[in-house]
mmCIF file of C-alpha atoms in Angstrom:
data_model
loop_
_atom_site.group_PDB
_atom_site.id
_atom_site.type_symbol
_atom_site.label_atom_id
_atom_site.label_comp_id
_atom_site.label_asym_id
_atom_site.label_seq_id
_atom_site.Cartn_x
_atom_site.Cartn_y
_atom_site.Cartn_z
ATOM 1 C CA MET A 263 193.175 83.942 90.267
ATOM 2 C CA MET A 264 191.504 87.260 91.104
ATOM 3 C CA LEU A 265 194.746 88.474 92.700
ATOM 4 C CA ARG A 266 196.712 87.629 89.567
ATOM 5 C CA ARG A 267 194.159 89.463 87.399
ATOM 6 C CA PHE A 268 194.375 92.470 89.751
ATOM 7 C CA PHE A 269 198.150 92.708 89.446
ATOM 8 C CA ALA A 270 198.062 92.059 85.722
ATOM 9 C CA ARG A 271 195.569 94.884 85.270
ATOM 10 C CA PHE A 272 197.152 97.433 87.595
ATOM 11 C CA LEU A 273 200.866 96.554 87.434
ATOM 12 C CA PRO A 274 201.644 99.174 84.753
ATOM 13 C CA LEU A 275 199.905 101.832 86.851
ATOM 14 C CA LEU A 276 201.710 100.737 90.019
ATOM 15 C CA MET A 277 205.067 100.833 88.225
ATOM 16 C CA THR A 278 204.329 104.310 86.893
ATOM 17 C CA LEU A 279 203.412 105.550 90.377
ATOM 18 C CA ALA A 280 206.571 104.025 91.793
ATOM 19 C CA LEU A 281 208.679 105.751 89.160
ATOM 20 C CA LEU A 282 206.958 109.075 89.768
ATOM 21 C CA THR A 283 207.381 108.733 93.531
ATOM 22 C CA GLY A 284 211.053 107.875 93.125
ATOM 23 C CA THR A 285 211.536 110.851 90.845
ATOM 24 C CA ALA A 286 209.902 113.153 93.382
ATOM 25 C CA ILE A 287 212.167 111.888 96.163
ATOM 26 C CA GLN A 288 215.229 112.288 93.971
ATOM 27 C CA ALA A 289 214.155 115.821 93.077
ATOM 28 C CA GLN A 290 214.007 116.692 96.753
ATOM 29 C CA ASP A 291 217.456 115.141 97.296
ATOM 30 C CA VAL A 292 219.209 116.829 94.367
ATOM 31 C CA PRO A 293 222.324 118.587 95.747
ATOM 32 C CA ARG A 294 222.422 122.342 95.554
ATOM 33 C CA SER A 295 225.023 123.567 93.087
ATOM 34 C CA ILE A 296 227.388 126.164 94.523
ATOM 35 C CA THR A 297 230.302 127.836 92.743
ATOM 36 C CA PHE A 298 233.082 128.506 95.232
ATOM 37 C CA PHE A 299 235.484 131.279 94.205
ATOM 38 C CA LEU A 300 239.215 130.806 94.748
ATOM 39 C CA THR A 301 242.013 133.200 93.870
ATOM 40 C CA PHE A 302 245.151 132.470 91.866
ATOM 41 C CA ILE A 303 245.268 129.048 90.182
ATOM 42 C CA PRO A 304 244.785 125.470 91.450
ATOM 43 C CA ASN A 305 247.364 125.052 94.184
ATOM 44 C CA ILE A 306 248.218 122.669 97.020
ATOM 45 C CA GLN A 307 247.376 125.476 99.456
ATOM 46 C CA PHE A 308 243.714 125.004 98.535
ATOM 47 C CA SER A 309 243.862 121.392 99.711
ATOM 48 C CA PRO A 310 241.297 121.956 102.512
ATOM 49 C CA VAL A 311 238.689 122.650 99.822
ATOM 50 C CA TYR A 312 239.796 119.683 97.728
ATOM 51 C CA VAL A 313 239.738 117.373 100.745
ATOM 52 C CA ALA A 314 236.293 118.602 101.791
ATOM 53 C CA ILE A 315 235.031 117.757 98.308
ATOM 54 C CA GLU A 316 236.798 114.414 97.991
ATOM 55 C CA LYS A 317 235.818 113.163 101.446
ATOM 56 C CA GLY A 318 232.197 114.118 100.872
ATOM 57 C CA TYR A 319 231.837 116.849 103.482
ATOM 58 C CA PHE A 320 230.123 119.210 101.058
ATOM 59 C CA ALA A 321 228.018 116.378 99.632
ATOM 60 C CA GLU A 322 226.872 115.376 103.118
ATOM 61 C CA ALA A 323 225.578 118.927 103.491
ATOM 62 C CA GLY A 324 223.624 118.586 100.237
ATOM 63 C CA LEU A 325 226.059 120.707 98.227
ATOM 64 C CA ASP A 326 227.632 120.130 94.816
ATOM 65 C CA ILE A 327 230.702 122.371 94.673
ATOM 66 C CA THR A 328 232.242 123.797 91.508
ATOM 67 C CA LEU A 329 235.533 125.660 91.887
ATOM 68 C CA GLU A 330 236.232 128.882 90.028
ATOM 69 C CA HIS A 331 239.603 130.632 90.035
ATOM 70 C CA GLY A 332 240.099 134.312 89.293
ATOM 71 C CA ASP A 333 241.431 137.654 90.453
ATOM 72 C CA GLU A 334 240.521 138.557 94.012
ATOM 73 C CA PRO A 335 238.792 141.892 93.230
ATOM 74 C CA ASP A 336 236.606 140.104 90.679
ATOM 75 C CA GLY A 337 235.646 137.543 93.300
ATOM 76 C CA VAL A 338 234.662 140.266 95.742
ATOM 77 C CA ASN A 339 232.496 141.954 93.121
ATOM 78 C CA LEU A 340 230.765 138.705 92.170
ATOM 79 C CA ILE A 341 230.005 137.808 95.779
ATOM 80 C CA ALA A 342 228.848 141.324 96.654
ATOM 81 C CA ALA A 343 226.451 141.225 93.692
ATOM 82 C CA GLY A 344 225.132 137.788 94.633
ATOM 83 C CA GLU A 345 226.441 136.224 91.412
ATOM 84 C CA ARG A 346 228.598 133.981 93.590
ATOM 85 C CA LEU A 347 227.726 133.136 97.171
ATOM 86 C CA PHE A 348 231.070 132.085 98.654
ATOM 87 C CA GLY A 349 234.763 132.611 98.078
ATOM 88 C CA MET A 350 238.190 132.653 99.672
ATOM 89 C CA ILE A 351 239.107 136.333 100.019
ATOM 90 C CA SER A 352 241.471 138.393 102.177
ATOM 91 C CA GLY A 353 240.352 140.502 105.114
ATOM 92 C CA GLU A 354 241.873 143.557 103.446
ATOM 93 C CA GLN A 355 239.564 143.137 100.469
ATOM 94 C CA VAL A 356 236.569 142.796 102.778
ATOM 95 C CA ILE A 357 237.388 146.055 104.569
ATOM 96 C CA ALA A 358 237.990 147.871 101.279
ATOM 97 C CA ALA A 359 234.751 146.505 99.825
ATOM 98 C CA ARG A 360 232.658 147.514 102.824
ATOM 99 C CA ALA A 361 234.227 150.978 102.738
ATOM 100 C CA ASN A 362 232.656 151.204 99.281
ATOM 101 C CA ASN A 363 229.254 149.941 100.461
ATOM 102 C CA ARG A 364 229.615 146.430 99.076
ATOM 103 C CA PRO A 365 227.842 144.007 101.438
ATOM 104 C CA VAL A 366 230.377 141.212 101.919
ATOM 105 C CA ARG A 367 231.245 139.576 105.219
ATOM 106 C CA PHE A 368 234.011 137.315 106.505
ATOM 107 C CA VAL A 369 232.628 134.128 108.094
ATOM 108 C CA TYR A 370 235.684 131.875 108.599
ATOM 109 C CA GLU A 371 239.330 132.869 109.089
ATOM 110 C CA TRP A 372 241.415 130.288 107.240
ATOM 111 C CA PHE A 373 244.943 131.704 107.690
ATOM 112 C CA GLN A 374 245.537 132.423 111.365
ATOM 113 C CA ALA A 375 248.980 133.943 110.725
ATOM 114 C CA TYR A 376 249.697 136.469 107.990
ATOM 115 C CA PRO A 377 251.662 134.605 105.291
ATOM 116 C CA VAL A 378 254.020 137.429 104.273
ATOM 117 C CA GLY A 379 257.568 138.168 105.373
ATOM 118 C CA VAL A 380 260.860 139.693 104.280
ATOM 119 C CA ILE A 381 263.685 137.340 103.377
ATOM 120 C CA VAL A 382 267.297 138.361 103.993
ATOM 121 C CA SER A 383 270.680 136.705 103.768
ATOM 122 C CA ASP A 384 271.756 134.979 106.947
ATOM 123 C CA ASP A 385 275.098 136.774 106.913
ATOM 124 C CA GLY A 386 274.689 138.776 110.106
ATOM 125 C CA THR A 387 273.990 142.116 108.425
ATOM 126 C CA THR A 388 270.259 142.022 109.213
ATOM 127 C CA GLU A 389 269.618 141.094 112.818
ATOM 128 C CA SER A 390 266.255 142.841 113.117
ATOM 129 C CA ALA A 391 263.613 144.600 111.051
ATOM 130 C CA ALA A 392 265.173 147.926 112.011
ATOM 131 C CA ASP A 393 268.219 146.905 109.951
ATOM 132 C CA LEU A 394 266.124 147.156 106.790
ATOM 133 C CA ARG A 395 266.617 150.916 106.823
ATOM 134 C CA GLY A 396 268.268 152.017 103.593
ATOM 135 C CA ARG A 397 268.118 148.542 102.029
ATOM 136 C CA LYS A 398 266.826 147.758 98.550
ATOM 137 C CA ILE A 399 263.812 145.490 99.042
ATOM 138 C CA GLY A 400 262.152 143.593 96.225
ATOM 139 C CA ILE A 401 258.381 143.236 96.115
ATOM 140 C CA PRO A 402 255.933 141.940 93.495
ATOM 141 C CA GLY A 403 254.559 145.482 93.322
ATOM 142 C CA PRO A 404 252.893 148.132 95.485
ATOM 143 C CA PHE A 405 249.690 146.132 95.826
ATOM 144 C CA GLY A 406 248.114 143.174 97.563
ATOM 145 C CA ALA A 407 249.085 141.277 100.683
ATOM 146 C CA SER A 408 252.820 141.671 100.036
ATOM 147 C CA TYR A 409 252.586 145.448 100.140
ATOM 148 C CA SER A 410 250.163 145.574 103.074
ATOM 149 C CA GLY A 411 252.326 143.173 105.047
ATOM 150 C CA LEU A 412 255.482 145.151 104.370
ATOM 151 C CA ILE A 413 253.881 148.413 105.484
ATOM 152 C CA ALA A 414 252.637 146.760 108.673
ATOM 153 C CA LEU A 415 256.085 145.322 109.400
ATOM 154 C CA LEU A 416 257.804 148.663 108.799
ATOM 155 C CA THR A 417 255.275 150.541 110.942
ATOM 156 C CA ALA A 418 255.652 148.098 113.818
ATOM 157 C CA ASN A 419 259.394 148.772 113.773
ATOM 158 C CA GLY A 420 259.288 152.557 113.542
ATOM 159 C CA LEU A 421 260.036 152.694 109.811
ATOM 160 C CA THR A 422 258.194 154.025 106.774
ATOM 161 C CA GLU A 423 258.335 153.232 103.089
ATOM 162 C CA GLN A 424 260.576 156.266 102.660
ATOM 163 C CA ASP A 425 263.203 154.596 104.861
ATOM 164 C CA ILE A 426 263.798 151.813 102.324
ATOM 165 C CA GLN A 427 264.357 151.456 98.586
ATOM 166 C CA LEU A 428 261.371 149.555 97.218
ATOM 167 C CA GLU A 429 261.920 147.702 93.944
ATOM 168 C CA SER A 430 259.073 146.080 91.991
ATOM 169 C CA ILE A 431 260.296 142.670 90.783
ATOM 170 C CA GLY A 432 257.097 140.771 90.015
ATOM 171 C CA PHE A 433 256.735 137.284 91.433
ATOM 172 C CA ASN A 434 260.397 136.477 90.857
ATOM 173 C CA ALA A 435 261.866 136.701 94.344
ATOM 174 C CA PRO A 436 264.076 133.562 94.155
ATOM 175 C CA GLN A 437 265.754 134.598 90.918
ATOM 176 C CA VAL A 438 266.148 138.287 91.768
ATOM 177 C CA PHE A 439 267.294 137.706 95.353
ATOM 178 C CA CYS A 440 269.813 135.033 94.388
ATOM 179 C CA ALA A 441 271.168 137.263 91.630
ATOM 180 C CA GLY A 442 271.968 139.890 94.272
ATOM 181 C CA ALA A 443 269.777 142.504 92.589
ATOM 182 C CA VAL A 444 268.080 143.299 95.916
ATOM 183 C CA ASP A 445 269.212 143.166 99.545
ATOM 184 C CA ALA A 446 265.962 141.606 100.718
ATOM 185 C CA SER A 447 262.652 140.552 99.259
ATOM 186 C CA VAL A 448 259.036 140.444 100.357
ATOM 187 C CA VAL A 449 257.843 136.845 100.067
ATOM 188 C CA TYR A 450 255.079 134.476 100.996
ATOM 189 C CA VAL A 451 256.664 132.681 103.925
ATOM 190 C CA ASN A 452 255.185 129.299 103.016
ATOM 191 C CA ASN A 453 256.654 129.289 99.524
ATOM 192 C CA GLU A 454 259.647 131.316 98.308
ATOM 193 C CA PRO A 455 261.874 130.767 101.372
ATOM 194 C CA ILE A 456 261.806 127.031 100.627
ATOM 195 C CA GLN A 457 262.833 127.636 97.027
ATOM 196 C CA ILE A 458 265.593 130.071 97.977
ATOM 197 C CA ALA A 459 266.915 127.795 100.730
ATOM 198 C CA ASN A 460 267.068 124.908 98.242
ATOM 199 C CA LEU A 461 268.983 127.064 95.762
ATOM 200 C CA ALA A 462 271.399 128.205 98.471
ATOM 201 C CA ALA A 463 271.983 124.614 99.607
ATOM 202 C CA GLN A 464 272.888 123.697 96.030
ATOM 203 C CA GLY A 465 275.243 126.672 95.702
ATOM 204 C CA GLU A 466 272.935 128.317 93.156
ATOM 205 C CA CYS A 467 272.048 131.487 95.055
ATOM 206 C CA GLY A 468 275.047 133.704 94.431
ATOM 207 C CA GLU A 469 276.869 134.561 97.638
ATOM 208 C CA VAL A 470 273.912 133.541 99.795
ATOM 209 C CA SER A 471 274.571 130.418 101.848
ATOM 210 C CA GLY A 472 271.649 130.738 104.246
ATOM 211 C CA ILE A 473 268.560 132.850 104.826
ATOM 212 C CA SER A 474 266.460 134.389 107.576
ATOM 213 C CA VAL A 475 262.845 135.492 107.352
ATOM 214 C CA LEU A 476 261.289 138.440 109.148
ATOM 215 C CA ASN A 477 257.689 137.297 109.502
ATOM 216 C CA VAL A 478 255.025 140.001 109.439
ATOM 217 C CA ALA A 479 253.010 137.884 111.877
ATOM 218 C CA ASP A 480 255.752 138.313 114.487
ATOM 219 C CA PHE A 481 255.209 142.078 114.445
ATOM 220 C CA ALA A 482 251.587 142.660 113.402
ATOM 221 C CA ASP A 483 248.516 140.444 113.718
ATOM 222 C CA MET A 484 246.708 141.056 110.434
ATOM 223 C CA VAL A 485 243.763 139.266 108.858
ATOM 224 C CA SER A 486 244.646 137.153 105.854
ATOM 225 C CA ASN A 487 242.386 134.875 103.803
ATOM 226 C CA GLY A 488 239.099 133.327 104.795
ATOM 227 C CA ILE A 489 235.635 132.444 103.573
ATOM 228 C CA ILE A 490 233.358 135.343 102.711
ATOM 229 C CA THR A 491 229.750 135.576 101.639
ATOM 230 C CA ASN A 492 227.256 138.417 101.248
ATOM 231 C CA GLU A 493 224.760 139.925 103.660
ATOM 232 C CA ASP A 494 221.729 138.580 101.777
ATOM 233 C CA THR A 495 222.930 135.007 102.085
ATOM 234 C CA ILE A 496 223.599 135.435 105.802
ATOM 235 C CA ALA A 497 220.162 136.963 106.351
ATOM 236 C CA ASN A 498 218.124 134.627 104.162
ATOM 237 C CA GLU A 499 220.070 131.360 104.186
ATOM 238 C CA PRO A 500 222.068 131.128 107.408
ATOM 239 C CA GLU A 501 221.836 127.335 107.297
ATOM 240 C CA LEU A 502 223.635 127.377 103.935
ATOM 241 C CA VAL A 503 226.431 129.526 105.355
ATOM 242 C CA ALA A 504 226.774 127.175 108.307
ATOM 243 C CA ALA A 505 226.884 124.154 105.991
ATOM 244 C CA VAL A 506 229.660 125.603 103.819
ATOM 245 C CA VAL A 507 231.686 126.649 106.854
ATOM 246 C CA GLN A 508 231.229 123.254 108.493
ATOM 247 C CA ALA A 509 232.323 121.343 105.378
ATOM 248 C CA PHE A 510 235.423 123.482 104.878
ATOM 249 C CA HIS A 511 236.236 123.259 108.584
ATOM 250 C CA HIS A 512 236.251 119.467 108.412
ATOM 251 C CA GLY A 513 238.460 119.558 105.322
ATOM 252 C CA LEU A 514 240.911 121.937 106.985
ATOM 253 C CA ARG A 515 241.023 119.825 110.131
ATOM 254 C CA ASP A 516 241.774 116.708 108.086
ATOM 255 C CA VAL A 517 244.570 118.393 106.126
ATOM 256 C CA ILE A 518 246.235 119.534 109.337
ATOM 257 C CA ALA A 519 245.977 116.028 110.774
ATOM 258 C CA ASN A 520 247.122 114.131 107.673
ATOM 259 C CA PRO A 521 248.985 116.172 105.019
ATOM 260 C CA ALA A 522 250.117 113.066 103.123
ATOM 261 C CA GLU A 523 246.492 112.100 102.572
ATOM 262 C CA ALA A 524 245.652 115.704 101.638
ATOM 263 C CA TYR A 525 248.407 115.735 99.008
ATOM 264 C CA LEU A 526 247.053 112.542 97.440
ATOM 265 C CA LEU A 527 243.478 113.858 97.427
ATOM 266 C CA SER A 528 244.662 117.060 95.721
ATOM 267 C CA LEU A 529 246.270 115.330 92.729
ATOM 268 C CA ASP A 530 243.181 115.570 90.513
ATOM 269 C CA TYR A 531 242.912 119.305 91.171
ATOM 270 C CA VAL A 532 246.550 120.402 90.841
ATOM 271 C CA GLU A 533 248.141 119.005 87.694
ATOM 272 C CA SER A 534 251.602 120.343 88.563
ATOM 273 C CA LEU A 535 251.998 118.241 91.721
ATOM 274 C CA PRO A 536 254.916 115.774 91.496
ATOM 275 C CA ARG A 537 253.477 112.269 91.334
ATOM 276 C CA SER A 538 256.204 109.728 90.722
ATOM 277 C CA GLU A 539 255.321 106.163 91.631
ATOM 278 C CA ALA A 540 257.879 106.148 94.433
ATOM 279 C CA LEU A 541 256.489 109.357 95.938
ATOM 280 C CA MET A 542 252.910 108.108 95.667
ATOM 281 C CA ASP A 543 253.848 104.877 97.426
ATOM 282 C CA ALA A 544 255.647 106.758 100.196
ATOM 283 C CA LEU A 545 252.769 109.164 100.747
ATOM 284 C CA GLY A 546 250.201 106.389 100.599
ATOM 285 C CA SER A 547 252.030 104.492 103.320
ATOM 286 C CA ALA A 548 252.472 107.638 105.415
ATOM 287 C CA ALA A 549 248.790 108.533 105.076
ATOM 288 C CA ALA A 550 247.738 105.063 106.200
ATOM 289 C CA VAL A 551 250.059 105.151 109.211
ATOM 290 C CA GLN A 552 248.770 108.580 110.201
ATOM 291 C CA ARG A 553 245.156 107.440 109.921
ATOM 292 C CA GLU A 554 245.907 104.586 112.302
ATOM 293 C CA MET A 555 247.569 106.988 114.723
ATOM 294 C CA LEU A 556 244.579 109.327 114.596
ATOM 295 C CA GLU A 557 242.203 106.462 115.230
ATOM 296 C CA GLY A 558 244.341 105.660 118.259
ATOM 297 C CA GLY A 559 243.848 109.162 119.659
ATOM 298 C CA ALA A 560 247.033 110.899 118.449
ATOM 299 C CA GLU A 561 245.233 113.943 116.974
ATOM 300 C CA GLY A 562 247.199 116.421 119.090
ATOM 301 C CA GLU A 563 250.506 115.140 117.729
ATOM 302 C CA SER A 564 250.017 116.260 114.116
ATOM 303 C CA ALA A 565 252.879 118.796 114.155
ATOM 304 C CA ALA A 566 255.374 116.178 115.307
ATOM 305 C CA ALA A 567 254.026 113.726 112.743
ATOM 306 C CA ARG A 568 254.462 116.293 109.936
ATOM 307 C CA ALA A 569 258.046 116.981 110.964
ATOM 308 C CA SER A 570 258.807 113.271 111.104
ATOM 309 C CA LEU A 571 257.216 112.684 107.696
ATOM 310 C CA LEU A 572 259.248 115.420 106.023
ATOM 311 C CA ALA A 573 262.477 114.370 107.721
ATOM 312 C CA ASP A 574 262.007 110.845 106.399
ATOM 313 C CA LEU A 575 261.075 111.909 102.869
ATOM 314 C CA ARG A 576 264.040 114.300 102.609
ATOM 315 C CA THR A 577 266.374 111.331 102.916
ATOM 316 C CA ARG A 578 264.710 109.627 99.946
ATOM 317 C CA PHE A 579 263.636 112.329 97.502
ATOM 318 C CA ASP A 580 265.083 115.387 95.790
ATOM 319 C CA PRO A 581 264.004 118.829 97.072
ATOM 320 C CA ALA A 582 262.148 119.472 93.807
ATOM 321 C CA ASP A 583 260.004 116.382 94.369
ATOM 322 C CA LEU A 584 259.048 117.560 97.853
ATOM 323 C CA LEU A 585 258.611 121.294 97.212
ATOM 324 C CA GLN A 586 254.806 121.215 97.110
ATOM 325 C CA LEU A 587 254.581 119.002 100.190
ATOM 326 C CA GLU A 588 256.933 121.394 101.995
ATOM 327 C CA ILE A 589 254.700 124.302 100.958
ATOM 328 C CA LEU A 590 251.693 122.432 102.321
ATOM 329 C CA ALA A 591 253.447 121.771 105.636
ATOM 330 C CA ARG A 592 254.403 125.428 106.047
ATOM 331 C CA SER A 593 250.903 126.502 105.096
ATOM 332 C CA ILE A 594 249.444 124.249 107.768
ATOM 333 C CA ALA A 595 251.605 126.031 110.333
ATOM 334 C CA LEU A 596 249.881 129.273 109.287
ATOM 335 C CA TRP A 597 246.402 127.740 109.543
ATOM 336 C CA GLU A 598 246.706 126.100 112.941
ATOM 337 C CA ALA A 599 245.131 127.744 115.964
ATOM 338 C CA PRO A 600 243.519 126.703 119.241
ATOM 339 C CA ARG A 601 240.217 127.460 117.531
ATOM 340 C CA LEU A 602 240.173 127.051 113.768
ATOM 341 C CA GLY A 603 238.313 129.734 111.857
ATOM 342 C CA TYR A 604 238.095 132.270 114.674
ATOM 343 C CA SER A 605 238.463 135.991 113.892
ATOM 344 C CA ASP A 606 239.928 138.351 116.484
ATOM 345 C CA ALA A 607 238.776 141.974 116.748
ATOM 346 C CA GLU A 608 242.303 143.265 117.335
ATOM 347 C CA SER A 609 243.632 141.747 114.116
ATOM 348 C CA TRP A 610 240.852 143.446 112.155
ATOM 349 C CA GLN A 611 241.758 146.752 113.775
ATOM 350 C CA VAL A 612 245.440 146.362 112.857
ATOM 351 C CA THR A 613 244.470 145.509 109.291
ATOM 352 C CA GLN A 614 242.190 148.531 108.995
ATOM 353 C CA ASP A 615 244.827 150.856 110.476
ATOM 354 C CA THR A 616 247.301 149.612 107.866
ATOM 355 C CA LEU A 617 244.859 150.203 105.011
ATOM 356 C CA ILE A 618 244.148 153.737 106.222
ATOM 357 C CA GLN A 619 247.872 154.433 106.443
ATOM 358 C CA MET A 620 248.294 153.155 102.881
ATOM 359 C CA GLY A 621 245.403 155.289 101.629
ATOM 360 C CA VAL A 622 243.369 152.266 100.527
ATOM 361 C CA ILE A 623 240.430 153.552 102.562
ATOM 362 C CA ASP A 624 239.863 157.112 103.766
ATOM 363 C CA ALA A 625 238.114 156.498 107.074
ATOM 364 C CA PRO A 626 237.387 153.664 109.505
ATOM 365 C CA ILE A 627 234.417 151.396 108.938
ATOM 366 C CA ASP A 628 232.341 149.466 111.460
ATOM 367 C CA LEU A 629 234.571 146.407 111.748
ATOM 368 C CA SER A 630 232.021 144.469 113.793
ATOM 369 C CA ALA A 631 229.929 144.219 110.633
ATOM 370 C CA ALA A 632 232.868 143.047 108.498
ATOM 371 C CA TYR A 633 233.177 139.621 110.093
ATOM 372 C CA THR A 634 231.343 137.151 112.293
ATOM 373 C CA ASN A 635 232.242 134.059 114.288
ATOM 374 C CA ASP A 636 228.604 132.983 114.537
ATOM 375 C CA PHE A 637 228.929 130.206 111.960
ATOM 376 C CA LEU A 638 231.940 128.447 113.435
ATOM 377 C CA PRO A 639 231.283 124.801 114.320
ATOM 378 C CA GLY A 640 230.254 124.580 117.967
ATOM 379 C CA GLU A 641 229.489 128.300 118.252
ATOM 380 C CA ALA A 642 225.863 127.683 119.154
ATOM 381 C CA GLU A 643 226.883 125.380 121.990
ATOM 382 C CA ALA A 644 229.644 127.731 123.113
ATOM 383 C CA SER A 645 227.281 130.705 123.319
ATOM 384 C CA SER A 646 224.422 128.852 125.019
#
């Protein structure tokens, strides 16, 4: 009886304390909101970020990620000012920013091969980069990665911009090249060559029946895109930097291992992705098969699995239905490396030399302060 009276008297108080205690625990466990800056617009190439979100890698690190797209220079300015803490930015922008005393730093190299090249007709008239001399070459404009990559390619082959006819064509390489308005065009090697090859195969690319691509990466090892943050965040919240890098790293690794799954997980982020019922069924089956293979220890066979997947799908779907998956597969080839995320000192030097030659910066900076590999997963163990 006394026990019942005790609970009757104090139950409201006990319930209130329980609610307050639960609220306090929840407050401690509230994820930290982070806005992650991405360039361009939502795109299948950002699938490592989407996968890291969808599979809970950021959430496991206590992070609630919001994605923001915008122009790359704006992203650099926001991160340098501490208004954003992380973003996907090119190494060129990092060097240029640090040359102007903006404290940004590269902490994870996403693209391991520079994604720019020059596309030419496969008619035997251009056997090497040296054959570009005197040719009219289309380019989006004298800016950005396309321009930097072209200058690096020309320099590596003993040419200068004055040795070619450079034509600004915007981002219209397939149309302009197939119309015969230029002899060659600077392209992103994971995108436009697929479109142009499809047009040529359908007889819709003028006199072009086949293409070749001169990849900048075959001539010059330059730094492309990766995760950057600012010096304050590195100094004051290194654990946050490590958490963001780790989450993205897991997402990237999963995309490389299972692109069909990555495509499906990207659907809510990229509205333009083809999503017919037949394609969804095919990719769902392929993703499940690949997961089983990975569980069986076939992680090192991802390249062969990608090739097999695409070969099978090409027999069942139109090129237009597979374009974005093809872009993803070619992007993965640019991301892969023995050690994901690692930055090489020589590639930073080549990138800086190119920027000085272009007049983007006037003098060399301390490149060792522009990037770090300290936050790569396993770095602590590797250095101990």
